[in-house]
mmCIF file of C-alpha atoms and ligand atoms in Angstrom:
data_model
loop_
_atom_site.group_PDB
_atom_site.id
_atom_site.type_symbol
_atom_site.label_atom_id
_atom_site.label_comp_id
_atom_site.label_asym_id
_atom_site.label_seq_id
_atom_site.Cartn_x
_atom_site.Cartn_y
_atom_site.Cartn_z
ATOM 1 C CA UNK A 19 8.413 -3.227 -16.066
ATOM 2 C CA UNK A 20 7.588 -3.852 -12.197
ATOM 3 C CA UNK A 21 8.258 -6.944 -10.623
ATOM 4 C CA UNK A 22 5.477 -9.512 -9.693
ATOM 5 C CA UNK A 23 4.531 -12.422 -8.083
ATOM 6 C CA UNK A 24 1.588 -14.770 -9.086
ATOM 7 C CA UNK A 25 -0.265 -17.377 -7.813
ATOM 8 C CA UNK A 26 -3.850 -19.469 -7.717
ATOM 9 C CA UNK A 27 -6.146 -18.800 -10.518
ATOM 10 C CA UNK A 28 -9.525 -16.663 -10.565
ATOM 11 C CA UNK A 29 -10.038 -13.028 -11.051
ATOM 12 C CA UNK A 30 -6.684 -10.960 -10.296
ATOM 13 C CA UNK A 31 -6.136 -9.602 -6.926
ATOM 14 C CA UNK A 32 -3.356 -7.216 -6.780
ATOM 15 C CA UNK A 33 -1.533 -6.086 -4.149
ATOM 16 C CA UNK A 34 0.758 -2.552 -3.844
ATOM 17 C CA UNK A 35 3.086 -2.818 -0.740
ATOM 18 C CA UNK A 36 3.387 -0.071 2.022
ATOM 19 C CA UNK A 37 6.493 1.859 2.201
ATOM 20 C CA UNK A 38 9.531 1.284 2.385
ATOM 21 C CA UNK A 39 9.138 -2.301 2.504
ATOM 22 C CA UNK A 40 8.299 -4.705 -0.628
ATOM 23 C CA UNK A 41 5.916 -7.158 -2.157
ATOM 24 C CA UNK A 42 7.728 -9.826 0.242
ATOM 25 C CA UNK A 43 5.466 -8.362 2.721
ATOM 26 C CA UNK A 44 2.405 -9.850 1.683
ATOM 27 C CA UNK A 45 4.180 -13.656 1.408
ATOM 28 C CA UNK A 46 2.244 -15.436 4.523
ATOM 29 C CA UNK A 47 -1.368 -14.041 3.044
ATOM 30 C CA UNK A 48 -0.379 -16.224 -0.202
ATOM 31 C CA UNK A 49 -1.986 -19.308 0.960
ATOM 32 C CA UNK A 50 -5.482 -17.474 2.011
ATOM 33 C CA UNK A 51 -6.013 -15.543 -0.993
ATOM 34 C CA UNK A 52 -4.714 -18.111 -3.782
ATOM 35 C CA UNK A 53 -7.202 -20.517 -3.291
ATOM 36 C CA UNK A 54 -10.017 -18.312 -5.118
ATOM 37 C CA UNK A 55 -8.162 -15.790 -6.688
ATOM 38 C CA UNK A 56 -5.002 -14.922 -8.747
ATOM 39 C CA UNK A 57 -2.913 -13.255 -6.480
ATOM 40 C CA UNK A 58 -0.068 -11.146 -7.634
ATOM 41 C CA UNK A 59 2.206 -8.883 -5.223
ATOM 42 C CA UNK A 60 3.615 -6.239 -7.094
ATOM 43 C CA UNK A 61 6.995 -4.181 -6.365
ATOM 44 C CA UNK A 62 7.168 -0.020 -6.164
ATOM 45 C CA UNK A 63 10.372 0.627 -8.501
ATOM 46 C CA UNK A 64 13.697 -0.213 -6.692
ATOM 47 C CA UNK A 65 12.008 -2.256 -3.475
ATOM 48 C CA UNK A 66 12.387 -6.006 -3.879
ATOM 49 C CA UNK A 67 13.392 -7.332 -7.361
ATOM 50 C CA UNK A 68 12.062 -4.230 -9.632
ATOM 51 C CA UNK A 69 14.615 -2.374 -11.249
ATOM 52 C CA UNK A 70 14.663 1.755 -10.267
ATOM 53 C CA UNK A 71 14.818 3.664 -12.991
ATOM 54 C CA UNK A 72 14.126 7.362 -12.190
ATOM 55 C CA UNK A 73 14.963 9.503 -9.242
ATOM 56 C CA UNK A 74 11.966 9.788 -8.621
ATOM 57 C CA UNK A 75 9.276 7.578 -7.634
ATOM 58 C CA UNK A 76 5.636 9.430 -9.223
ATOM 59 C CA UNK A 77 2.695 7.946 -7.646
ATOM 60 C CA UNK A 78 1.300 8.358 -11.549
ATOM 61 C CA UNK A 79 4.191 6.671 -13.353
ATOM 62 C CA UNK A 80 3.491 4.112 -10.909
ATOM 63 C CA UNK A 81 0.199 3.614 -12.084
ATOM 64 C CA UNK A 82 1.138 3.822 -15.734
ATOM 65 C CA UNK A 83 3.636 0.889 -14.838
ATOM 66 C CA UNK A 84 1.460 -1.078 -13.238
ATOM 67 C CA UNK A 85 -0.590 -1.008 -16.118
ATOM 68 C CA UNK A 86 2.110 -1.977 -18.256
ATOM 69 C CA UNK A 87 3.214 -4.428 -16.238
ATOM 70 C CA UNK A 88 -0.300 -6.281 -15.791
ATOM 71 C CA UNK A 89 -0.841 -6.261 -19.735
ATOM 72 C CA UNK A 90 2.559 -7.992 -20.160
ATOM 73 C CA UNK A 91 1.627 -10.525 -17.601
ATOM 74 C CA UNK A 92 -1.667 -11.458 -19.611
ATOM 75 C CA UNK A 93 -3.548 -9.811 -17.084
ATOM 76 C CA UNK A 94 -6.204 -7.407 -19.406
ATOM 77 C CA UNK A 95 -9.642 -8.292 -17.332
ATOM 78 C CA UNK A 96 -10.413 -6.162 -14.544
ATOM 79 C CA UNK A 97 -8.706 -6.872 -11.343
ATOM 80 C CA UNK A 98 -8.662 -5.974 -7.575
ATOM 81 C CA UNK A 99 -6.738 -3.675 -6.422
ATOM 82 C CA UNK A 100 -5.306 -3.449 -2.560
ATOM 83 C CA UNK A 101 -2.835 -0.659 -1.678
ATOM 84 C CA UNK A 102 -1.651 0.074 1.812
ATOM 85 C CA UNK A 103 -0.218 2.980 2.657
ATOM 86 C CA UNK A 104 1.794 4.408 -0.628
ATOM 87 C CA UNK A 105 -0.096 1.429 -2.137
ATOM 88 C CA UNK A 106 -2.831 3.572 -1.457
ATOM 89 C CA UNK A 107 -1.776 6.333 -3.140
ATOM 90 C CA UNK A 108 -0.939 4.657 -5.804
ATOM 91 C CA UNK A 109 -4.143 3.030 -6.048
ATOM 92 C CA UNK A 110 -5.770 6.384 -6.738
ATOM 93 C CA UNK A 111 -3.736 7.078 -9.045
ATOM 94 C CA UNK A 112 -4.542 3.803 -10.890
ATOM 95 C CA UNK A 113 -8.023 4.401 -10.616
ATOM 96 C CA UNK A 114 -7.695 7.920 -12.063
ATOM 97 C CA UNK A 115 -5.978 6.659 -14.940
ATOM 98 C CA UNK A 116 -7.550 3.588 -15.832
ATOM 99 C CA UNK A 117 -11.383 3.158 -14.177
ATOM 100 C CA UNK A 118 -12.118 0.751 -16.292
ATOM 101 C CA UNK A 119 -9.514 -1.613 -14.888
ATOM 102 C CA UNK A 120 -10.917 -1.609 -11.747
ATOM 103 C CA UNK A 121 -13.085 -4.364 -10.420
ATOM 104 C CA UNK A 122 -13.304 -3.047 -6.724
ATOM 105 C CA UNK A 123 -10.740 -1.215 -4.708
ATOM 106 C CA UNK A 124 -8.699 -1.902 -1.026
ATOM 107 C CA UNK A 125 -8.012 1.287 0.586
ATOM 108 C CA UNK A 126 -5.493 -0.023 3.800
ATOM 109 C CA UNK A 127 -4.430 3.106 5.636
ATOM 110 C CA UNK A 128 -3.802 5.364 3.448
ATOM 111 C CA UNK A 129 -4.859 8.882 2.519
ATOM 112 C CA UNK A 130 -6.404 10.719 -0.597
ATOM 113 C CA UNK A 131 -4.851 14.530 0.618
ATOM 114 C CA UNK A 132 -1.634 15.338 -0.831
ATOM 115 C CA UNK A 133 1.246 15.601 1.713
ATOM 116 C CA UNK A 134 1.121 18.968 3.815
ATOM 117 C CA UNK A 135 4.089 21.486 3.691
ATOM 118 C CA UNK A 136 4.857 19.954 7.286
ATOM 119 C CA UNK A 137 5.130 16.042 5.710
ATOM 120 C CA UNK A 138 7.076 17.208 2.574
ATOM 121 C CA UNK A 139 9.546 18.854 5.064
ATOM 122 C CA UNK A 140 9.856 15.689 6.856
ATOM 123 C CA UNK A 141 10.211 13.287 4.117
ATOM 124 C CA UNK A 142 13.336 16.375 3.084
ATOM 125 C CA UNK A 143 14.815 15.695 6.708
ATOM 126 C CA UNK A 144 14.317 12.134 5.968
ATOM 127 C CA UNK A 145 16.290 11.771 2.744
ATOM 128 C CA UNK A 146 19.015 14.408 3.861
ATOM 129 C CA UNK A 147 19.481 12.023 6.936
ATOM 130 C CA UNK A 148 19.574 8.973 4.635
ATOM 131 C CA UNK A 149 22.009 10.379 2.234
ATOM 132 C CA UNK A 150 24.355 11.188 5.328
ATOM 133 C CA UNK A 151 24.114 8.472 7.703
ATOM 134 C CA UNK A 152 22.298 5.444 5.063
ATOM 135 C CA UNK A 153 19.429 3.559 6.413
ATOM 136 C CA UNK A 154 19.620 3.082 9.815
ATOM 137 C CA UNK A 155 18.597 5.783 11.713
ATOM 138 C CA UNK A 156 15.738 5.764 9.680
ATOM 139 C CA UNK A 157 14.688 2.508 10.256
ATOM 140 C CA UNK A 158 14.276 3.078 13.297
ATOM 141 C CA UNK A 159 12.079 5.943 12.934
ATOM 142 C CA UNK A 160 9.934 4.277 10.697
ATOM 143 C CA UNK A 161 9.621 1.056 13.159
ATOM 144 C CA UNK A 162 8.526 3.358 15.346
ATOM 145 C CA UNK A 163 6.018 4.871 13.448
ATOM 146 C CA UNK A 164 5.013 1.636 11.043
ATOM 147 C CA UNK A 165 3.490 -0.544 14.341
ATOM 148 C CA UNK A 166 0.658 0.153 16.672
ATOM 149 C CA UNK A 167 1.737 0.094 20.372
ATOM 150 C CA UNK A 168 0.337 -3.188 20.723
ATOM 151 C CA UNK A 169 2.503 -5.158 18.345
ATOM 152 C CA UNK A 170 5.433 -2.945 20.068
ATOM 153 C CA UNK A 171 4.421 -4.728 23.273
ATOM 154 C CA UNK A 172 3.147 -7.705 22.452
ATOM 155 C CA UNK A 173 5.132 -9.038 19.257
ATOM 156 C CA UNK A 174 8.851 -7.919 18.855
ATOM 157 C CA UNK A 175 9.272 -10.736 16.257
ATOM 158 C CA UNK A 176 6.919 -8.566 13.741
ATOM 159 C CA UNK A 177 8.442 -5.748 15.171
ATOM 160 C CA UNK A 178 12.480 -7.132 14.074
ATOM 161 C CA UNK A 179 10.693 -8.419 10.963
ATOM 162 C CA UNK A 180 9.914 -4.957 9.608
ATOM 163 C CA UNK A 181 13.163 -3.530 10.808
ATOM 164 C CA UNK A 182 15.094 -5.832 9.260
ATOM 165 C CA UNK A 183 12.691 -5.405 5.667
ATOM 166 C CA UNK A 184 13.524 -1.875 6.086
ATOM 167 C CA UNK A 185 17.529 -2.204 5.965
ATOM 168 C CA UNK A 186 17.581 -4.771 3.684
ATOM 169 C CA UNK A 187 15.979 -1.489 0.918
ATOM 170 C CA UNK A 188 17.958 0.064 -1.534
ATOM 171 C CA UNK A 189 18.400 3.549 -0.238
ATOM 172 C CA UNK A 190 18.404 5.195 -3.553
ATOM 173 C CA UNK A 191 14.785 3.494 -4.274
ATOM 174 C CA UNK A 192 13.876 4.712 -0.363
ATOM 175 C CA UNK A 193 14.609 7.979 -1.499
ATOM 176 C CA UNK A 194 12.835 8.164 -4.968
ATOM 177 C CA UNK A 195 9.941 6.585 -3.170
ATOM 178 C CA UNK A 196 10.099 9.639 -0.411
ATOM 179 C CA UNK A 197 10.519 12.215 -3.281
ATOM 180 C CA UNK A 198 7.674 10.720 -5.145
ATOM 181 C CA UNK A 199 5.034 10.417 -1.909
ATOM 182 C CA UNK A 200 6.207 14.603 -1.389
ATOM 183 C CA UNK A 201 4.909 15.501 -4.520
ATOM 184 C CA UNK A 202 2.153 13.297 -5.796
ATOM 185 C CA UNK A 203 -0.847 15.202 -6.523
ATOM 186 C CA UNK A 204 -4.537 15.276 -4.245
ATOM 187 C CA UNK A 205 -6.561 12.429 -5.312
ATOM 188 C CA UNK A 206 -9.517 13.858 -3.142
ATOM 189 C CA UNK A 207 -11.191 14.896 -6.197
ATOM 190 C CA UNK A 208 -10.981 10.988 -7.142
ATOM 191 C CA UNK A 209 -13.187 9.845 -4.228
ATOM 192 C CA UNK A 210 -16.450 10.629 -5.497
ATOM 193 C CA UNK A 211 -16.038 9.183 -8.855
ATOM 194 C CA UNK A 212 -15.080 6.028 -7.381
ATOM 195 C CA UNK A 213 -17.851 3.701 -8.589
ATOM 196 C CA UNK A 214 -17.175 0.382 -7.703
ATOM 197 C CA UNK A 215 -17.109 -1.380 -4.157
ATOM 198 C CA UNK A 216 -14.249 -0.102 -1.695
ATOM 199 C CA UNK A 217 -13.182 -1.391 1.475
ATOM 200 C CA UNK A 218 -11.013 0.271 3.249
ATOM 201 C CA UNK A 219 -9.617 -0.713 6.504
ATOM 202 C CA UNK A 220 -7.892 1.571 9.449
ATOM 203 C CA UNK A 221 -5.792 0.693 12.295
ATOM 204 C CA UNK A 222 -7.313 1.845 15.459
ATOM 205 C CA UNK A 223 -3.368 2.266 17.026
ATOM 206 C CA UNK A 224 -2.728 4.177 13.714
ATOM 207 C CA UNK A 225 -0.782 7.337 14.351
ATOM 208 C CA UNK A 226 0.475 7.947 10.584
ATOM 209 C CA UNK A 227 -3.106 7.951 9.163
ATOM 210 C CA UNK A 228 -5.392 8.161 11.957
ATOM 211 C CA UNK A 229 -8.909 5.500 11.566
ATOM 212 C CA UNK A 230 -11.105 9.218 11.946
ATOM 213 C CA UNK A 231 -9.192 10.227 8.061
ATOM 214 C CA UNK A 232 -9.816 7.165 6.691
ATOM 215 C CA UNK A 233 -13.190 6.828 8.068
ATOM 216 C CA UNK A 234 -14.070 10.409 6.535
ATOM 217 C CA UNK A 235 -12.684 9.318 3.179
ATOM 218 C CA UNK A 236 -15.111 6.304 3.290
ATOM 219 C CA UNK A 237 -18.058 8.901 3.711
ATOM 220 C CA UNK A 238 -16.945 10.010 0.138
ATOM 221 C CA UNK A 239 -16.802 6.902 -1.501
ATOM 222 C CA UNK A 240 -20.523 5.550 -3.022
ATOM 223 C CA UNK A 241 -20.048 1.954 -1.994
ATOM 224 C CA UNK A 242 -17.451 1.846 0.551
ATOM 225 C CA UNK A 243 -17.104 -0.640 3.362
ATOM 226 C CA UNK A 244 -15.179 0.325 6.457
ATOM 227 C CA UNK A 245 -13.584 -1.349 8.909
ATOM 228 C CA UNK A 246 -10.977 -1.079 11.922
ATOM 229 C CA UNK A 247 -8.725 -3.337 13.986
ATOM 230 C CA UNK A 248 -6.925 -2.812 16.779
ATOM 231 C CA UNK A 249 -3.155 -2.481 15.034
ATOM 232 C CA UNK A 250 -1.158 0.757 14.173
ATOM 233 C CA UNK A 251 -0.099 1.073 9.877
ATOM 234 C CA UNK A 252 0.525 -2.140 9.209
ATOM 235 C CA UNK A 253 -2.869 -3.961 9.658
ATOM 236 C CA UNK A 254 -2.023 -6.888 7.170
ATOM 237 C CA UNK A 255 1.469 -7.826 8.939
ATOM 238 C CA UNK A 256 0.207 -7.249 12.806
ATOM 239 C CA UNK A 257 -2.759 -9.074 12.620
ATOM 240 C CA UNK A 258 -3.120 -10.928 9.241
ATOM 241 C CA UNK A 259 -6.033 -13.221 10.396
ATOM 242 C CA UNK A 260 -8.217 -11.026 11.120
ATOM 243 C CA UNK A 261 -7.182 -8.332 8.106
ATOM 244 C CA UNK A 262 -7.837 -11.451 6.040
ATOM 245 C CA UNK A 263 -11.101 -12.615 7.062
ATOM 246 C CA UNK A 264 -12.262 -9.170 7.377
ATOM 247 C CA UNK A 265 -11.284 -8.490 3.440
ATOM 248 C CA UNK A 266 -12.354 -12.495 2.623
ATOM 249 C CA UNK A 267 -15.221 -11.276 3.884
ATOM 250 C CA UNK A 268 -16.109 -8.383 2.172
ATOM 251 C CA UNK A 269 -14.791 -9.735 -1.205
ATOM 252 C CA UNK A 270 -17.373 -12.711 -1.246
ATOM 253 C CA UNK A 271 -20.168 -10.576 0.099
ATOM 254 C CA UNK A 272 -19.712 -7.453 -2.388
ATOM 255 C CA UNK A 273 -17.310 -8.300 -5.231
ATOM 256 C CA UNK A 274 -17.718 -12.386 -5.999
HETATM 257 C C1 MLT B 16 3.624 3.852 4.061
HETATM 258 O O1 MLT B 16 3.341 3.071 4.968
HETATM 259 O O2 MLT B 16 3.547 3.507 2.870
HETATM 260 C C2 MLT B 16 4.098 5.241 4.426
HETATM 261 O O3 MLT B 16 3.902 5.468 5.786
HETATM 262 C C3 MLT B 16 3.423 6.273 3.606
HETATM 263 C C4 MLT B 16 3.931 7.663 3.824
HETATM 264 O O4 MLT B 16 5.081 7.858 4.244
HETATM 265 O O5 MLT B 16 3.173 8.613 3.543
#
């Protein structure tokens, strides 16, 4: 079972955190989105307070826990679904498995390919570098890579925030997570049986998936709303005002 947070009442709004943080990151969106929806943050195995119990992380078993987790919780009408990043993937995976759940999706820079041979070597270099020298070398690469140029210049608070998510992570969960992202399967395939209305949001400053990807993966989708913002990966932590009203937005004109 996966670790989740709940709050507010309506239909459920679910959201799958970017890696390698946890569902803490979506805390200061709690107050915008409980007031007309249940919203539950969720935790990828081993981040936050959800136990790890494999070494590795499958974007599918994900999705199969989810599921579980949700039907526990009392959750069994359909529900929202926003993932960011390995949210994302995750997401697809969810929607693969269980269509039916799905109310309308949140794509938040994130990608449908499977990792190239280049990416799996990287995440290899990643976890050999981890296992030798622990988290925080890596940490740094990932701040590096996590936030747009602008938040790098403009807020170092969000900047320290993330750093400081990223050390407090179990390593062995970091690296199950990294294993899992390698070898999770194409969900390009998925796109054009996705049936319900998408929105899916790119960060202009975004060099890990660039807007131009996501933007192409939107051409695939049937009813998919796109949208960019001037921020790098982490849209919903560098500028959560205007991630939120652009996703408010979209849910009250498309979904409520
Ligand atoms: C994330 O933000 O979840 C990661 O950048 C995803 C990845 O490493 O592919």
């Amino acid at each position: 079972m996966l670790a989740i947070e709940k709050s507010g009442t309506g239909i459920p709004l679910v959201f799958l955190h970017a890696f390698p943080l946890s569902k803490t990151m979506w805390d200061a969106s709690r107050p915008a989105y409980s007031k007309n929806f249940q919203f539950i943050t969720v935790d990828f195995p081993g981040f936050g307070d959800s136990p790890l119990n494999a070494e590795t992380t499958s974007m599918d078993d994900m999705a199969d826990e989810l599921e579980k987790t949700l039907v526990n919780a009392g959750i069994k009408e359909k529900i929202i679904l926003a993932g960011l990043s390995m949210g994302g993937y995750a997401s697809f995976r969810f929607y693969a498995k269980y269509p039916e759940r799905v109310r309308s999706l949140a794509l938040l820079s994130t990608r449908a390919a499977a990792d190239s041979d280049a990416s799996r070597q990287k995440r290899a270099e990643n976890i050999a570098l981890i296992e030798k020298e622990g988290l925080k070398p890596f940490a740094e690469r990932m701040v590096q890579g996590l936030l747009g140029k602008t938040t790098h210049q403009t807020s170092p608070a969000i900047v320290e925030q993330v750093r400081a998510w990223i050390l407090a992570a179990n390593p062995k969960a970091v690296i199950a997570a990294l294993r899992g992202m390698a070898t999770r399967p194409d969900s390009t395939t998925v796109l054009a049986q996705i049936s319900v209305p998408t929105f899916l949001l790119a960060g202009e400053e975004d060099t890990v998936v660039p807007a131009s990807e996501m933007k192409e993966i939107a051409g695939k989708i049937k009813k998919a709303d796109f949208q960019s913002l001037p921020v790098g990966h982490l849209s919903a932590l560098e500028q959560p005002a205007a991630f939120q009203n652009a996703f408010l937005t979209f849910l009250k004109r498309r979904v409520l």
